[in-house]
Coordinates of C-alpha atoms in Angstrom, one line a residue:
X1 CA 0.0 0.0 0.0
X2 CA 1.1 3.5 -0.8
X3 CA 0.0 6.8 0.9
X4 CA -0.6 9.9 -1.1
X5 CA -0.6 13.6 0.0
X6 CA -3.6 15.3 -1.6
X7 CA -6.1 18.0 -1.0
X8 CA -9.4 17.3 0.9
X9 CA -10.0 21.0 0.3
X10 CA -8.0 22.1 -2.8
X11 CA -6.7 25.6 -3.3
X12 CA -8.6 28.1 -5.5
X13 CA -7.9 28.7 -9.2
X14 CA -7.2 32.4 -8.5
X15 CA -6.0 34.4 -5.5
X16 CA -5.5 38.0 -4.6
X17 CA -2.1 39.7 -4.4
X18 CA -3.1 41.2 -1.0
X19 CA -0.9 38.7 0.9
X20 CA -3.9 36.9 2.5
X21 CA -3.2 33.2 3.2
X22 CA -4.7 30.5 1.0
X23 CA -6.8 28.0 2.8
X24 CA -6.4 24.3 2.1
X25 CA -7.1 21.0 3.9
X26 CA -4.3 18.5 3.2
X27 CA -5.0 14.8 3.3
X28 CA -2.8 11.7 3.5
X29 CA -4.7 8.5 2.5
X30 CA -4.4 5.4 0.3
X31 CA -5.2 5.4 -3.4
X32 CA -9.0 5.0 -3.0
X33 CA -9.1 7.5 0.0
X34 CA -10.6 4.8 2.2
X35 CA -7.7 4.4 4.6
X36 CA -5.9 7.3 6.2
X37 CA -2.3 7.5 7.3
X38 CA -2.2 6.5 11.0
X39 CA 1.0 8.2 12.1
X40 CA 1.9 11.9 12.5
X41 CA 3.5 13.3 9.4
X42 CA 5.1 16.6 8.9
X43 CA 4.0 18.3 5.6
X44 CA 6.1 20.9 4.0
X45 CA 5.0 23.5 1.4
X46 CA 6.7 25.4 -1.3
X47 CA 5.7 27.4 -4.4
X48 CA 6.7 26.8 -8.0
X49 CA 6.4 29.5 -10.6
X50 CA 4.5 28.1 -13.6
X51 CA 6.3 29.2 -16.7
X52 CA 6.2 28.0 -20.3
X53 CA 10.0 28.2 -20.3
X54 CA 11.5 25.6 -18.0
X55 CA 14.6 27.7 -17.6
X56 CA 12.5 30.4 -16.0
X57 CA 11.1 28.1 -13.3
X58 CA 11.4 29.2 -9.7
X59 CA 10.8 26.9 -6.7
X60 CA 10.8 28.4 -3.2
X61 CA 12.5 26.7 -0.3
X62 CA 10.2 24.1 1.5
X63 CA 8.8 25.3 4.8
X64 CA 6.9 23.2 7.4
X65 CA 3.2 23.7 7.0
X66 CA 1.7 21.3 9.6
X67 CA 2.0 18.0 11.4
X68 CA -0.8 16.0 9.8
X69 CA -2.8 13.7 12.0
X70 CA -5.9 11.7 11.2
X71 CA -7.5 13.2 14.4
X72 CA -7.4 16.7 12.8
X73 CA -7.7 15.7 9.2
X74 CA -10.6 18.1 8.5
X75 CA -8.7 21.1 9.8
X76 CA -8.2 24.0 7.4
X77 CA -4.6 25.2 7.1
X78 CA -3.6 28.7 6.0
X79 CA -0.7 28.7 3.4
X80 CA 1.3 32.0 3.0
X81 CA 1.3 33.0 -0.7
X82 CA 4.6 33.3 -2.6
X83 CA 6.4 36.5 -1.4
X84 CA 7.4 37.7 -4.8
X85 CA 4.3 36.9 -6.8
X86 CA 3.4 39.5 -9.4
X87 CA 0.1 40.3 -11.1
X88 CA -0.8 37.8 -13.7
X89 CA 1.7 35.1 -12.6
X90 CA 0.7 31.5 -12.1
X91 CA 2.2 29.5 -9.2
X92 CA 1.8 25.9 -8.2
X93 CA 1.5 24.8 -4.5
X94 CA 3.7 21.8 -3.7
X95 CA 3.1 19.6 -0.6
X96 CA 5.7 17.1 0.3
X97 CA 7.0 15.0 3.3
X98 CA 10.5 16.5 3.2
X99 CA 12.6 19.6 2.6
X100 CA 14.6 18.7 -0.4
X101 CA 13.8 18.9 -4.1
X102 CA 13.9 15.1 -4.4
X103 CA 11.1 14.9 -1.8
X104 CA 8.9 16.7 -4.3
X105 CA 9.4 14.1 -7.0
X106 CA 8.4 10.5 -6.8
X107 CA 11.4 8.4 -7.9
X108 CA 10.2 5.1 -9.5
X109 CA 13.7 3.7 -9.1
X110 CA 13.7 4.1 -5.3
X111 CA 14.2 0.9 -3.4
X112 CA 12.3 2.4 -0.6
X113 CA 9.4 3.4 -2.8
X114 CA 6.3 4.2 -0.6
X115 CA 8.1 4.6 2.7
X116 CA 7.1 8.2 2.7
X117 CA 3.7 9.7 1.5
X118 CA 3.9 10.8 -2.1
X119 CA 4.1 14.5 -2.9
X120 CA 1.5 16.5 -4.8
X121 CA 1.3 19.7 -6.8
X122 CA -1.7 21.9 -7.3
X123 CA -2.9 23.2 -10.6
X124 CA -1.5 26.7 -11.4
X125 CA -3.0 29.4 -9.3
X126 CA -3.4 32.8 -10.9
X127 CA -2.4 35.7 -8.6
X128 CA -4.1 38.9 -9.6
X129 CA -4.9 42.4 -8.2
X130 CA -8.5 41.7 -9.3
X131 CA -9.2 38.0 -8.9
X132 CA -12.5 36.6 -10.0
X133 CA -14.7 34.6 -7.6
X134 CA -12.8 31.8 -6.0
X135 CA -13.3 28.4 -7.6
X136 CA -11.8 25.3 -6.1
X137 CA -9.4 23.4 -8.3
X138 CA -10.4 20.1 -9.9
X139 CA -7.0 18.7 -10.8
X140 CA -3.7 17.8 -9.1
X141 CA -0.3 16.8 -10.5
X142 CA 2.4 14.4 -9.4
X143 CA 5.9 14.4 -10.8
X144 CA 7.7 11.1 -11.4
X145 CA 11.4 10.4 -12.0
X146 CA 13.3 7.6 -13.6
X147 CA 17.0 7.2 -14.5
X148 CA 18.1 8.5 -17.9
X149 CA 20.6 6.7 -20.0
X150 CA 23.2 8.6 -18.0
X151 CA 22.5 7.5 -14.5
X152 CA 23.7 10.8 -13.1
X153 CA 20.6 12.4 -14.5
X154 CA 16.9 11.8 -14.2
X155 CA 14.0 11.9 -16.6
X156 CA 11.0 13.7 -15.0
X157 CA 7.5 13.6 -16.2
X158 CA 4.1 14.7 -14.8
X159 CA 0.8 12.9 -14.5
X160 CA -2.4 14.9 -14.0
X161 CA -5.3 13.5 -11.9
X162 CA -8.8 14.7 -11.1
X163 CA -9.6 15.6 -7.5
X164 CA -13.0 14.0 -8.0
X165 CA -13.7 10.3 -7.0
X166 CA -13.8 9.1 -10.6
X167 CA -11.8 5.9 -10.5
X168 CA -10.4 6.2 -14.1
X169 CA -9.0 9.7 -13.5
X170 CA -6.6 9.0 -10.6
X171 CA -3.4 7.1 -9.9
X172 CA -3.8 3.6 -8.3
X173 CA -1.2 1.7 -6.4
X174 CA -0.8 -1.0 -9.0
X175 CA 0.0 1.6 -11.7
X176 CA 2.9 3.0 -9.6
X177 CA 4.1 -0.5 -8.5
X178 CA 4.1 -1.9 -12.0
X179 CA 5.8 1.2 -13.3
X180 CA 8.5 0.9 -10.7
X181 CA 9.1 -2.7 -11.6
X182 CA 9.3 -1.9 -15.3
X183 CA 12.0 0.8 -14.4
X184 CA 13.9 -1.9 -12.4
X185 CA 13.5 -4.3 -15.3
X186 CA 15.0 -1.8 -17.8
X187 CA 17.8 -1.0 -15.4
X188 CA 18.7 -4.6 -14.7
X189 CA 17.7 -4.4 -11.0
X190 CA 14.7 -6.8 -11.2
X191 CA 15.2 -10.4 -10.2
X192 CA 16.5 -12.3 -13.2
X193 CA 14.6 -15.5 -14.0
X194 CA 14.1 -17.0 -17.4
X195 CA 10.6 -15.6 -17.5
X196 CA 11.7 -12.1 -16.4
X197 CA 14.5 -12.1 -19.0
X198 CA 11.9 -13.1 -21.7
X199 CA 9.7 -10.1 -20.7
X200 CA 12.7 -7.8 -20.8
X201 CA 13.9 -9.0 -24.1
X202 CA 10.4 -8.5 -25.7
X203 CA 9.5 -5.2 -24.1
X204 CA 12.8 -3.6 -24.9
X205 CA 13.4 -5.2 -28.3
X206 CA 14.1 -3.0 -31.3
X207 CA 10.4 -3.5 -32.3
X208 CA 7.6 -4.1 -29.8
X209 CA 3.9 -3.5 -30.1
X210 CA 2.2 -3.1 -26.7
X211 CA -1.4 -2.9 -25.7
X212 CA -2.6 -1.6 -22.3
X213 CA -6.0 -2.4 -20.8
X214 CA -7.7 -0.2 -18.2
X215 CA -5.1 2.6 -18.5
X216 CA -6.7 5.2 -16.3
X217 CA -4.3 8.2 -16.2
X218 CA -1.8 6.3 -18.5
X219 CA 1.2 6.1 -16.2
X220 CA 2.3 2.6 -17.2
X221 CA 2.1 3.2 -20.9
X222 CA 4.0 6.5 -20.5
X223 CA 6.7 4.9 -18.4
X224 CA 7.1 2.2 -21.2
X225 CA 7.2 4.9 -23.8
X226 CA 10.0 6.8 -22.0
X227 CA 11.9 3.6 -21.2
X228 CA 11.8 2.5 -24.9
X229 CA 13.0 6.0 -25.8
X230 CA 16.1 5.4 -23.7
X231 CA 17.1 2.3 -25.8
X232 CA 20.3 2.6 -27.7
X233 CA 19.0 1.4 -30.9
X234 CA 18.5 3.8 -33.8
X235 CA 16.2 1.5 -35.7
X236 CA 13.8 0.9 -32.9
X237 CA 10.1 1.2 -33.6
X238 CA 6.8 0.0 -32.4
X239 CA 3.5 1.2 -31.0
X240 CA 2.0 1.5 -27.6
X241 CA -1.8 1.7 -27.6
X242 CA -3.2 2.4 -24.2
X243 CA -7.0 1.9 -23.7
X244 CA -9.9 2.7 -21.4
X245 CA -13.5 3.7 -21.6
X246 CA -14.5 7.0 -23.4
X247 CA -14.7 8.9 -20.1
X248 CA -11.0 8.4 -19.4
X249 CA -9.7 9.3 -22.8
X250 CA -9.5 13.2 -22.5
X251 CA -7.3 13.0 -19.4
X252 CA -5.4 10.0 -20.7
X253 CA -4.5 11.7 -24.0
X254 CA -3.6 14.9 -22.2
X255 CA -1.0 13.0 -20.0
X256 CA 0.3 11.2 -23.1
X257 CA 0.8 14.5 -25.0
X258 CA 2.5 16.3 -22.1
X259 CA 5.3 13.6 -22.1
X260 CA 5.6 13.5 -25.9
X261 CA 9.1 15.0 -26.0
X262 CA 10.4 12.0 -23.9
X263 CA 9.3 9.3 -26.4
X264 CA 11.4 8.2 -29.3
X265 CA 10.1 9.3 -32.7
X266 CA 9.9 5.7 -33.8
X267 CA 7.6 4.7 -31.0
X268 CA 4.0 5.9 -31.3
X269 CA 2.0 6.2 -28.1
X270 CA -1.7 6.7 -28.5
X271 CA -4.9 6.4 -26.4
X272 CA -7.9 4.5 -27.7
X273 CA -11.3 3.4 -26.5
X274 CA -11.7 -0.3 -25.6
X275 CA -14.9 -1.3 -23.9
X276 CA -14.6 -4.8 -22.5
X277 CA -18.4 -5.3 -22.8
X278 CA -18.2 -4.8 -26.6
X279 CA -16.7 -7.1 -29.2
X280 CA -15.0 -4.5 -31.3
X281 CA -11.2 -4.3 -31.4
X282 CA -9.9 -0.7 -31.8
X283 CA -8.7 0.0 -35.3
X284 CA -5.3 1.2 -33.8
X285 CA -4.8 -2.4 -32.5
X286 CA -5.8 -3.9 -35.8
X287 CA -2.8 -2.0 -37.3
X288 CA -0.5 -4.3 -35.3
X289 CA 0.5 -6.3 -38.5
X290 CA 2.8 -8.5 -36.6
X291 CA 0.4 -9.2 -33.7
X292 CA 0.5 -7.9 -30.1
X293 CA 3.8 -8.5 -28.4
X294 CA 2.7 -7.6 -24.8
X295 CA -0.6 -6.9 -23.1
X296 CA -0.2 -4.8 -20.0
X297 CA -2.7 -4.3 -17.2
X298 CA -2.6 -2.7 -13.8
X299 CA -5.4 -2.8 -11.1
X300 CA -8.0 -4.4 -13.4
X301 CA -9.1 -6.9 -10.7
X302 CA -10.8 -4.7 -8.2
X303 CA -14.3 -5.4 -9.7
X304 CA -14.9 -9.1 -9.9
X305 CA -18.1 -8.5 -11.7
X306 CA -16.1 -7.4 -14.7
X307 CA -14.1 -10.6 -14.9
X308 CA -16.2 -12.2 -17.7
X309 CA -15.9 -9.1 -19.8
X310 CA -12.1 -8.9 -19.1
X311 CA -11.6 -12.5 -20.0
X312 CA -13.7 -12.2 -23.1
X313 CA -11.6 -9.2 -24.2
X314 CA -8.3 -11.0 -23.5
X315 CA -9.6 -14.0 -25.5
X316 CA -10.5 -11.8 -28.5
X317 CA -7.2 -10.0 -28.4
X318 CA -5.2 -13.2 -28.2
X319 CA -7.1 -14.7 -31.1
X320 CA -6.6 -11.6 -33.2
X321 CA -2.9 -11.5 -32.4
X322 CA -2.4 -15.2 -33.3
X323 CA -4.4 -14.8 -36.5
X324 CA -1.6 -12.6 -37.8
X325 CA 1.3 -14.2 -35.9
X326 CA 0.3 -17.8 -35.1
X327 CA 3.6 -18.7 -33.5
X328 CA 3.9 -15.6 -31.3
X329 CA 1.2 -15.4 -28.7
X330 CA 1.4 -12.2 -26.6
X331 CA 2.9 -12.0 -23.1
X332 CA 0.6 -10.5 -20.5
X333 CA 2.1 -8.4 -17.7
X334 CA -0.3 -7.7 -14.7
X335 CA 0.1 -5.3 -11.8
X336 CA -2.2 -6.5 -9.0
X337 CA -2.9 -5.4 -5.4
X338 CA -5.4 -7.6 -3.6
X339 CA -8.4 -5.8 -2.1
X340 CA -10.6 -8.8 -1.9
X341 CA -9.7 -12.5 -1.8
X342 CA -12.3 -13.2 -4.5
X343 CA -10.0 -11.4 -7.0
X344 CA -7.8 -14.5 -7.1
X345 CA -10.5 -16.3 -9.1
X346 CA -9.3 -14.4 -12.2
X347 CA -6.2 -16.7 -12.3
X348 CA -8.5 -19.8 -12.5
X349 CA -10.7 -18.3 -15.2
X350 CA -7.7 -17.2 -17.2
X351 CA -6.4 -20.8 -17.2
X352 CA -9.5 -21.8 -19.1
X353 CA -8.6 -19.7 -22.1
X354 CA -5.0 -20.8 -22.1
X355 CA -3.3 -18.1 -19.9
X356 CA -1.0 -19.2 -17.1
X357 CA 0.1 -16.5 -14.7
X358 CA 3.3 -16.7 -12.7
X359 CA 4.2 -14.1 -10.0
X360 CA 7.6 -12.5 -10.7
X361 CA 7.9 -9.7 -8.1
X362 CA 6.4 -7.8 -5.2
X363 CA 6.6 -4.1 -4.6
X364 CA 5.9 -3.7 -0.9
X365 CA 5.1 0.0 -0.4
X366 CA 4.5 1.3 3.1
X367 CA 2.3 -1.4 4.7
X368 CA -0.5 -3.7 3.9
X369 CA -0.9 -5.5 0.6
X370 CA 2.0 -5.2 -1.8
X371 CA 1.7 -4.6 -5.5
X372 CA 2.3 -8.0 -7.1
X373 CA 3.7 -8.3 -10.6
X374 CA 2.5 -11.3 -12.6
X375 CA 3.4 -12.5 -16.1
X376 CA 0.9 -14.5 -18.1
X377 CA 2.0 -16.9 -20.9
X378 CA -0.4 -18.2 -23.5
X379 CA -0.7 -21.9 -24.3
X380 CA -1.1 -22.1 -28.1
X381 CA -2.8 -25.5 -27.9
X382 CA -5.4 -24.1 -25.5
X383 CA -6.3 -21.3 -27.8
X384 CA -7.1 -23.5 -30.8

């Protein structure tokens, strides 16, 4: 389980230059906001000047805001505005658990991932001499880091989430846990077994076509796109199609686009609609002329009622892929965090369509259930 700093009461979209504090209510909870952090936790705030030119960015020194406790979780906290804010400038409010810059970015390569609550950034706040009526923000942002080709540097990207309770518009534990494992796999840190080596060789081959189911905010596909962009292979190519229901697509596509400069030009990353209850395969997937190399999924098991639709979708995708590449069934990589023991029935149902899952890793987090990484292999004989 991971814990996330977020806003129970978010800051406004606009604020006055009068110097009056901005009222927020911070929160530290799990991904579904159903379990709250039980220990006391110091929260630090800083301000980041939002500028279209990265070279012009300014981040103020983190200052302690409060010691968060579940017993006072509904308390409003005043945040002093940035001292040097000027009329018309946009600033982001950053909340973190530490005082350094690295505490404001979630490192996916951190062996202690999840030992501290994850930081959060607000949407930009417009500071004005004549602010409009205060409107609460509806989005947050988290910054993620992974090693670049030169390990002395980091590649940083951002993921936007909604502050609403829409499940497809927020980060889930399995998305972060699976992304972290993929970073370790790329770096050679992940436990090396025959199956893990096979996954690595396929995912980071010069050509690999990847399909993600239940993408949500798109973090897993974005991490794969960035990692494949780090490969030292000028001829590399392939597509990553990341899918979800229509309601998720605007935010998903926005996150994909914002990280576009980090992808290799030969690797297309695109969002598409795939409804498990419908038989249609997206036209983008049908363009995989050599079949699907890897199907990726994270946190698709939380609703056991969706299992028949999910298994039906997997069956159709496998049949499609093997119709164009009979000897190359796709590998399936699954990030899973158990919320109910009944979720384990997915493994048994998958066996009936020729998918055998094997656990290859655990990402422990802070406490409670870890994120498990499973790899599914398809039996050709069982799909005939």
